[in-house]
Amino acid sequence: MTVLYSITMRKIFIIGNWKTYPMQGSIDEWVASGVAKKTDIEKTLQAKDQEAVVIVCPPMTRMYDLQQAIINHHAENFINIASQDLSAFPPGAHTGDESAEELKKRFGITYTLIGHSERRRDYGEKDDLLTKKVEQALQYGIIPIYCVQDEKDTIPQGVTIVAYEPPYAISAMSGGVAEDPQKTEYVANIVREKLLTMYNNSQETFVLYGGSVNAANVASFTNNPKLKKSFDGALVGAKSLIPEFFQIVENA
Ligand code: PGA
């Protein structure tokens, strides 16, 4: 796992989900903009006693380019590549899928999204299928970032990172209006309880927020004294394709 700084600090996850949005500039420029800011980000986070795990989920068609840009800019210890989804099956006769085994072998991914609300909506993905995807990921050492849209969604065994994303707050639906952080508490607390019960408090678990996160509002989720417990990071869609993404990392 690539993290900035020591493991004694509070760990936050900032995850960029590029979906199939077009990039405004080149991937190389995007990575370069992050690398140029890395020292500032490090200083700011250190002052907050935080370390950041920065993860980017490109569409499959851009995964190779992102991998190359990261290598070109020596950003391997800064930006982790992840997938937006993966196959519920081992490699074989599954047209259109991307297997966990190949994603691991080819791109060395450490994380994957599973159960994003857009996949639940577009493809009717349900608990049984999502559980199989989690199992595939874990079998190949890929950590699932499991997305839930409300307190009713089941969390499969083995999941330690959950992203709570109210679908109505996702920028494509809300026009960029995030959920009121205090209104996230109900679901976030239930998710935390579920994780606590699943592992009997013996496992480090993380709950992230997603939905119209930007550089101005990220801290209201990750460092908000009005919340009983702030989120351990953010899942960022629209704002992850532009250099603002790295400002979000710094401001988290
Ligand atoms: P958004 O997307 O930041 O554009 O709202 C978040 C997501 O869907 O993961």
mmCIF file of C-alpha atoms and ligand atoms in Angstrom:
data_model
loop_
_atom_site.group_PDB
_atom_site.id
_atom_site.type_symbol
_atom_site.label_atom_id
_atom_site.label_comp_id
_atom_site.label_asym_id
_atom_site.label_seq_id
_atom_site.Cartn_x
_atom_site.Cartn_y
_atom_site.Cartn_z
ATOM 1 C CA MET A 1 0.000 0.000 0.000
ATOM 2 C CA THR A 2 1.345 3.410 -0.917
ATOM 3 C CA VAL A 3 0.754 6.050 1.737
ATOM 4 C CA LEU A 4 2.224 9.428 2.430
ATOM 5 C CA TYR A 5 4.065 9.416 5.797
ATOM 6 C CA SER A 6 4.224 7.177 8.789
ATOM 7 C CA ILE A 7 1.536 4.818 9.944
ATOM 8 C CA THR A 8 1.235 6.436 13.342
ATOM 9 C CA MET A 9 -0.728 9.330 11.881
ATOM 10 C CA ARG A 10 -4.423 9.364 11.167
ATOM 11 C CA LYS A 11 -4.956 7.709 7.802
ATOM 12 C CA ILE A 12 -7.399 9.212 5.333
ATOM 13 C CA PHE A 13 -8.347 7.911 1.912
ATOM 14 C CA ILE A 14 -8.938 10.259 -0.994
ATOM 15 C CA ILE A 15 -10.209 8.323 -3.972
ATOM 16 C CA GLY A 16 -10.712 9.714 -7.450
ATOM 17 C CA ASN A 17 -13.378 8.014 -9.533
ATOM 18 C CA TRP A 18 -12.961 9.110 -13.147
ATOM 19 C CA LYS A 19 -16.043 7.113 -14.285
ATOM 20 C CA THR A 20 -16.095 7.491 -18.107
ATOM 21 C CA TYR A 21 -15.827 11.281 -17.981
ATOM 22 C CA PRO A 22 -13.538 12.821 -20.615
ATOM 23 C CA MET A 23 -10.306 14.343 -19.263
ATOM 24 C CA GLN A 24 -9.916 18.067 -19.828
ATOM 25 C CA GLY A 25 -6.136 17.906 -20.213
ATOM 26 C CA SER A 26 -3.767 14.959 -20.607
ATOM 27 C CA ILE A 27 -3.272 12.307 -17.970
ATOM 28 C CA ASP A 28 0.415 13.141 -17.939
ATOM 29 C CA GLU A 29 -0.347 16.796 -17.116
ATOM 30 C CA TRP A 30 -2.763 15.707 -14.430
ATOM 31 C CA VAL A 31 -0.158 13.525 -12.728
ATOM 32 C CA ALA A 32 2.457 16.290 -13.138
ATOM 33 C CA SER A 33 0.131 18.772 -11.410
ATOM 34 C CA GLY A 34 -0.143 16.424 -8.441
ATOM 35 C CA VAL A 35 3.577 15.767 -8.252
ATOM 36 C CA ALA A 36 4.250 19.535 -8.324
ATOM 37 C CA LYS A 37 2.018 19.917 -5.286
ATOM 38 C CA LYS A 38 3.225 16.872 -3.380
ATOM 39 C CA THR A 39 5.587 18.699 -1.007
ATOM 40 C CA ASP A 40 2.911 21.241 -0.055
ATOM 41 C CA ILE A 41 0.386 18.459 0.455
ATOM 42 C CA GLU A 42 2.833 16.592 2.682
ATOM 43 C CA LYS A 43 3.503 19.646 4.835
ATOM 44 C CA THR A 44 -0.174 20.529 5.235
ATOM 45 C CA LEU A 45 -1.207 16.990 6.086
ATOM 46 C CA GLN A 46 1.646 16.529 8.514
ATOM 47 C CA ALA A 47 0.552 19.666 10.334
ATOM 48 C CA LYS A 48 -2.857 18.016 10.767
ATOM 49 C CA ASP A 49 -1.201 14.782 11.888
ATOM 50 C CA GLN A 50 -2.662 12.981 8.888
ATOM 51 C CA GLU A 51 -1.396 10.726 6.168
ATOM 52 C CA ALA A 52 -3.246 10.333 2.882
ATOM 53 C CA VAL A 53 -3.791 7.283 0.744
ATOM 54 C CA VAL A 54 -4.390 8.713 -2.729
ATOM 55 C CA ILE A 55 -6.184 6.346 -5.080
ATOM 56 C CA VAL A 56 -7.378 6.885 -8.643
ATOM 57 C CA CYS A 57 -9.879 4.712 -10.484
ATOM 58 C CA PRO A 58 -9.613 5.365 -14.239
ATOM 59 C CA PRO A 59 -11.779 3.645 -16.825
ATOM 60 C CA MET A 60 -10.034 0.543 -18.224
ATOM 61 C CA THR A 61 -9.204 2.381 -21.457
ATOM 62 C CA ARG A 62 -7.017 4.841 -19.529
ATOM 63 C CA MET A 63 -5.468 2.541 -16.995
ATOM 64 C CA TYR A 64 -2.306 1.944 -19.032
ATOM 65 C CA ASP A 65 -1.828 5.672 -19.694
ATOM 66 C CA LEU A 66 -2.234 6.455 -16.015
ATOM 67 C CA GLN A 67 0.228 3.724 -15.092
ATOM 68 C CA GLN A 68 2.781 5.137 -17.569
ATOM 69 C CA ALA A 69 2.279 8.724 -16.370
ATOM 70 C CA ILE A 70 2.816 7.614 -12.775
ATOM 71 C CA ILE A 71 6.039 5.844 -13.790
ATOM 72 C CA ASN A 72 7.207 8.874 -15.851
ATOM 73 C CA HIS A 73 6.751 11.192 -12.898
ATOM 74 C CA HIS A 74 8.079 8.761 -10.275
ATOM 75 C CA ALA A 75 4.741 9.040 -8.496
ATOM 76 C CA GLU A 76 4.480 5.355 -7.506
ATOM 77 C CA ASN A 77 4.697 6.270 -3.822
ATOM 78 C CA PHE A 78 2.037 8.938 -4.212
ATOM 79 C CA ILE A 79 -0.773 7.753 -6.506
ATOM 80 C CA ASN A 80 -2.316 4.272 -6.347
ATOM 81 C CA ILE A 81 -4.201 2.914 -9.360
ATOM 82 C CA ALA A 82 -7.478 1.127 -8.721
ATOM 83 C CA SER A 83 -10.314 -0.225 -10.832
ATOM 84 C CA GLN A 84 -13.897 1.035 -10.837
ATOM 85 C CA ASP A 85 -15.218 -2.505 -10.774
ATOM 86 C CA LEU A 86 -14.095 -6.058 -11.443
ATOM 87 C CA SER A 87 -15.502 -9.385 -12.532
ATOM 88 C CA ALA A 88 -17.386 -11.611 -10.140
ATOM 89 C CA PHE A 89 -15.691 -14.590 -11.856
ATOM 90 C CA PRO A 90 -12.200 -16.007 -12.297
ATOM 91 C CA PRO A 91 -10.642 -15.535 -15.779
ATOM 92 C CA GLY A 92 -12.623 -17.430 -18.419
ATOM 93 C CA ALA A 93 -15.709 -17.114 -20.597
ATOM 94 C CA HIS A 94 -17.036 -13.783 -19.252
ATOM 95 C CA THR A 95 -17.252 -11.313 -22.113
ATOM 96 C CA GLY A 96 -16.767 -7.689 -21.200
ATOM 97 C CA ASP A 97 -15.490 -8.384 -17.695
ATOM 98 C CA GLU A 98 -12.084 -7.580 -16.243
ATOM 99 C CA SER A 99 -10.812 -10.265 -13.894
ATOM 100 C CA ALA A 100 -9.248 -9.523 -10.521
ATOM 101 C CA GLU A 101 -6.356 -11.805 -11.423
ATOM 102 C CA GLU A 102 -5.484 -9.869 -14.597
ATOM 103 C CA LEU A 103 -5.990 -6.471 -12.972
ATOM 104 C CA LYS A 104 -3.548 -7.507 -10.281
ATOM 105 C CA LYS A 105 -1.030 -9.026 -12.693
ATOM 106 C CA ARG A 106 -1.139 -6.299 -15.313
ATOM 107 C CA PHE A 107 -1.559 -3.144 -13.244
ATOM 108 C CA GLY A 108 -0.682 -4.259 -9.725
ATOM 109 C CA ILE A 109 -3.818 -2.660 -8.370
ATOM 110 C CA THR A 110 -4.253 -2.701 -4.593
ATOM 111 C CA TYR A 111 -7.827 -1.375 -4.480
ATOM 112 C CA THR A 112 -11.068 -1.580 -6.414
ATOM 113 C CA LEU A 113 -14.455 0.062 -6.120
ATOM 114 C CA ILE A 114 -17.315 -2.407 -5.793
ATOM 115 C CA GLY A 115 -21.035 -1.694 -5.731
ATOM 116 C CA HIS A 116 -20.995 1.921 -6.894
ATOM 117 C CA SER A 117 -24.572 3.226 -7.053
ATOM 118 C CA GLU A 118 -24.218 3.831 -10.795
ATOM 119 C CA ARG A 119 -23.503 0.122 -11.339
ATOM 120 C CA ARG A 120 -26.384 -0.844 -9.073
ATOM 121 C CA ARG A 121 -28.596 1.531 -11.080
ATOM 122 C CA ASP A 122 -27.307 0.788 -14.623
ATOM 123 C CA TYR A 123 -26.808 -2.981 -14.304
ATOM 124 C CA GLY A 124 -29.010 -3.945 -11.378
ATOM 125 C CA GLU A 125 -26.004 -5.224 -9.408
ATOM 126 C CA LYS A 126 -27.241 -6.774 -6.178
ATOM 127 C CA ASP A 127 -25.820 -8.239 -2.984
ATOM 128 C CA ASP A 128 -25.132 -11.769 -4.323
ATOM 129 C CA LEU A 129 -23.129 -10.546 -7.286
ATOM 130 C CA LEU A 130 -21.361 -7.879 -5.240
ATOM 131 C CA THR A 131 -20.361 -10.453 -2.642
ATOM 132 C CA LYS A 132 -18.771 -12.557 -5.393
ATOM 133 C CA LYS A 133 -16.867 -9.501 -6.618
ATOM 134 C CA VAL A 134 -15.586 -8.850 -3.113
ATOM 135 C CA GLU A 135 -14.462 -12.494 -2.883
ATOM 136 C CA GLN A 136 -12.615 -12.236 -6.197
ATOM 137 C CA ALA A 137 -10.905 -9.026 -5.123
ATOM 138 C CA LEU A 138 -9.800 -10.454 -1.780
ATOM 139 C CA GLN A 139 -8.549 -13.654 -3.387
ATOM 140 C CA TYR A 140 -6.053 -11.575 -5.363
ATOM 141 C CA GLY A 141 -5.068 -9.233 -2.558
ATOM 142 C CA ILE A 142 -7.159 -6.331 -3.847
ATOM 143 C CA ILE A 143 -8.832 -4.270 -1.126
ATOM 144 C CA PRO A 144 -12.473 -3.550 -1.974
ATOM 145 C CA ILE A 145 -13.807 -0.056 -1.409
ATOM 146 C CA TYR A 146 -17.420 -1.018 -1.012
ATOM 147 C CA CYS A 147 -20.003 1.605 -1.913
ATOM 148 C CA VAL A 148 -23.326 1.783 -0.111
ATOM 149 C CA GLN A 149 -26.125 4.208 -0.805
ATOM 150 C CA ASP A 150 -28.043 3.884 2.438
ATOM 151 C CA GLU A 151 -28.106 2.006 5.731
ATOM 152 C CA LYS A 152 -29.975 -0.940 4.204
ATOM 153 C CA ASP A 153 -27.209 -2.091 1.866
ATOM 154 C CA THR A 154 -25.550 -5.279 3.090
ATOM 155 C CA ILE A 155 -21.797 -5.190 3.615
ATOM 156 C CA PRO A 156 -20.084 -8.424 2.548
ATOM 157 C CA GLN A 157 -17.616 -10.179 4.836
ATOM 158 C CA GLY A 158 -14.047 -9.082 4.210
ATOM 159 C CA VAL A 159 -14.907 -5.470 3.455
ATOM 160 C CA THR A 160 -12.988 -2.998 5.622
ATOM 161 C CA ILE A 161 -13.454 0.225 3.640
ATOM 162 C CA VAL A 162 -16.971 1.467 2.974
ATOM 163 C CA ALA A 163 -17.889 4.574 1.005
ATOM 164 C CA TYR A 164 -21.283 6.018 1.842
ATOM 165 C CA GLU A 165 -22.617 7.857 -1.187
ATOM 166 C CA PRO A 166 -26.204 9.095 -1.126
ATOM 167 C CA PRO A 167 -27.065 8.797 -4.861
ATOM 168 C CA TYR A 168 -28.995 12.096 -4.851
ATOM 169 C CA ALA A 169 -25.820 13.911 -3.717
ATOM 170 C CA ILE A 170 -23.655 12.617 -6.576
ATOM 171 C CA SER A 171 -22.830 15.641 -8.726
ATOM 172 C CA ALA A 172 -24.421 14.185 -11.872
ATOM 173 C CA MET A 173 -27.708 14.143 -9.919
ATOM 174 C CA SER A 174 -27.309 17.076 -7.546
ATOM 175 C CA GLY A 175 -25.534 19.542 -9.810
ATOM 176 C CA GLY A 176 -22.670 19.602 -7.309
ATOM 177 C CA VAL A 177 -24.540 19.994 -4.024
ATOM 178 C CA ALA A 178 -23.098 17.670 -1.378
ATOM 179 C CA GLU A 179 -25.169 16.199 1.435
ATOM 180 C CA ASP A 180 -25.279 18.243 4.634
ATOM 181 C CA PRO A 181 -22.512 16.576 6.700
ATOM 182 C CA GLN A 182 -24.753 16.353 9.761
ATOM 183 C CA LYS A 183 -27.379 14.496 7.742
ATOM 184 C CA THR A 184 -24.808 11.806 6.923
ATOM 185 C CA GLU A 185 -24.453 10.807 10.550
ATOM 186 C CA TYR A 186 -27.377 8.414 10.716
ATOM 187 C CA VAL A 187 -26.159 6.147 7.914
ATOM 188 C CA ALA A 188 -22.468 6.577 8.779
ATOM 189 C CA ASN A 189 -23.092 5.426 12.348
ATOM 190 C CA ILE A 190 -25.018 2.344 11.210
ATOM 191 C CA VAL A 191 -22.228 1.463 8.777
ATOM 192 C CA ARG A 192 -19.602 1.881 11.508
ATOM 193 C CA GLU A 193 -21.637 -0.316 13.841
ATOM 194 C CA LYS A 194 -21.959 -3.013 11.170
ATOM 195 C CA LEU A 195 -18.202 -3.008 10.595
ATOM 196 C CA LEU A 196 -17.505 -3.108 14.308
ATOM 197 C CA THR A 197 -19.808 -6.096 14.739
ATOM 198 C CA MET A 198 -18.410 -7.897 11.691
ATOM 199 C CA TYR A 199 -14.861 -7.843 13.013
ATOM 200 C CA ASN A 200 -15.556 -7.610 16.713
ATOM 201 C CA ASN A 201 -13.426 -4.479 16.760
ATOM 202 C CA SER A 202 -10.341 -6.513 15.802
ATOM 203 C CA GLN A 203 -9.834 -4.955 12.378
ATOM 204 C CA GLU A 204 -9.036 -1.425 11.248
ATOM 205 C CA THR A 205 -12.051 -0.178 9.278
ATOM 206 C CA PHE A 206 -12.770 3.043 7.409
ATOM 207 C CA VAL A 207 -15.925 4.870 6.383
ATOM 208 C CA LEU A 208 -15.694 7.439 3.589
ATOM 209 C CA TYR A 209 -18.166 9.949 2.198
ATOM 210 C CA GLY A 210 -18.881 10.503 -1.505
ATOM 211 C CA GLY A 211 -21.159 12.897 -3.388
ATOM 212 C CA SER A 212 -20.146 16.299 -4.806
ATOM 213 C CA VAL A 213 -16.952 16.530 -2.775
ATOM 214 C CA ASN A 214 -14.730 19.449 -3.754
ATOM 215 C CA ALA A 215 -11.763 21.351 -2.331
ATOM 216 C CA ALA A 216 -14.045 23.733 -0.436
ATOM 217 C CA ASN A 217 -16.234 21.146 1.287
ATOM 218 C CA VAL A 218 -13.980 18.105 1.827
ATOM 219 C CA ALA A 219 -12.943 19.108 5.349
ATOM 220 C CA SER A 220 -16.587 19.375 6.395
ATOM 221 C CA PHE A 221 -16.634 15.590 6.003
ATOM 222 C CA THR A 222 -13.107 14.625 7.038
ATOM 223 C CA ASN A 223 -12.441 17.131 9.833
ATOM 224 C CA ASN A 224 -15.720 18.382 11.195
ATOM 225 C CA PRO A 225 -15.906 18.940 14.962
ATOM 226 C CA LYS A 226 -19.715 19.020 14.724
ATOM 227 C CA LEU A 227 -19.786 15.366 13.669
ATOM 228 C CA LYS A 228 -19.561 12.675 16.317
ATOM 229 C CA LYS A 229 -16.937 11.102 14.103
ATOM 230 C CA SER A 230 -15.560 12.572 10.905
ATOM 231 C CA PHE A 231 -15.239 10.451 7.787
ATOM 232 C CA ASP A 232 -11.949 8.695 7.067
ATOM 233 C CA GLY A 233 -11.798 10.161 3.590
ATOM 234 C CA ALA A 234 -13.754 10.906 0.459
ATOM 235 C CA LEU A 235 -14.739 9.339 -2.842
ATOM 236 C CA VAL A 236 -14.515 12.066 -5.457
ATOM 237 C CA GLY A 237 -16.032 11.893 -8.937
ATOM 238 C CA ALA A 238 -16.271 14.987 -11.148
ATOM 239 C CA LYS A 239 -13.562 16.910 -9.294
ATOM 240 C CA SER A 240 -11.067 14.081 -9.539
ATOM 241 C CA LEU A 241 -10.233 14.603 -13.222
ATOM 242 C CA ILE A 242 -8.857 18.090 -12.757
ATOM 243 C CA PRO A 243 -5.929 19.386 -10.702
ATOM 244 C CA GLU A 244 -8.429 20.429 -7.987
ATOM 245 C CA PHE A 245 -8.255 16.793 -6.937
ATOM 246 C CA PHE A 246 -4.867 17.395 -5.336
ATOM 247 C CA GLN A 247 -6.248 20.431 -3.507
ATOM 248 C CA ILE A 248 -8.914 18.124 -2.121
ATOM 249 C CA VAL A 249 -6.149 15.820 -0.824
ATOM 250 C CA GLU A 250 -4.421 18.773 0.830
ATOM 251 C CA ASN A 251 -7.631 20.201 2.321
ATOM 252 C CA ALA A 252 -8.969 16.894 3.638
HETATM 253 P P1 PGA B 1 -19.193 13.141 -7.628
HETATM 254 O O1 PGA B 1 -19.155 11.565 -7.761
HETATM 255 O O2 PGA B 1 -18.028 13.579 -6.800
HETATM 256 O O3 PGA B 1 -19.128 13.644 -9.040
HETATM 257 O O4 PGA B 1 -20.483 13.498 -6.965
HETATM 258 C C1 PGA B 1 -18.874 10.746 -6.664
HETATM 259 C C2 PGA B 1 -19.043 9.311 -7.060
HETATM 260 O O5 PGA B 1 -20.024 8.988 -7.740
HETATM 261 O O6 PGA B 1 -18.205 8.443 -6.728
#
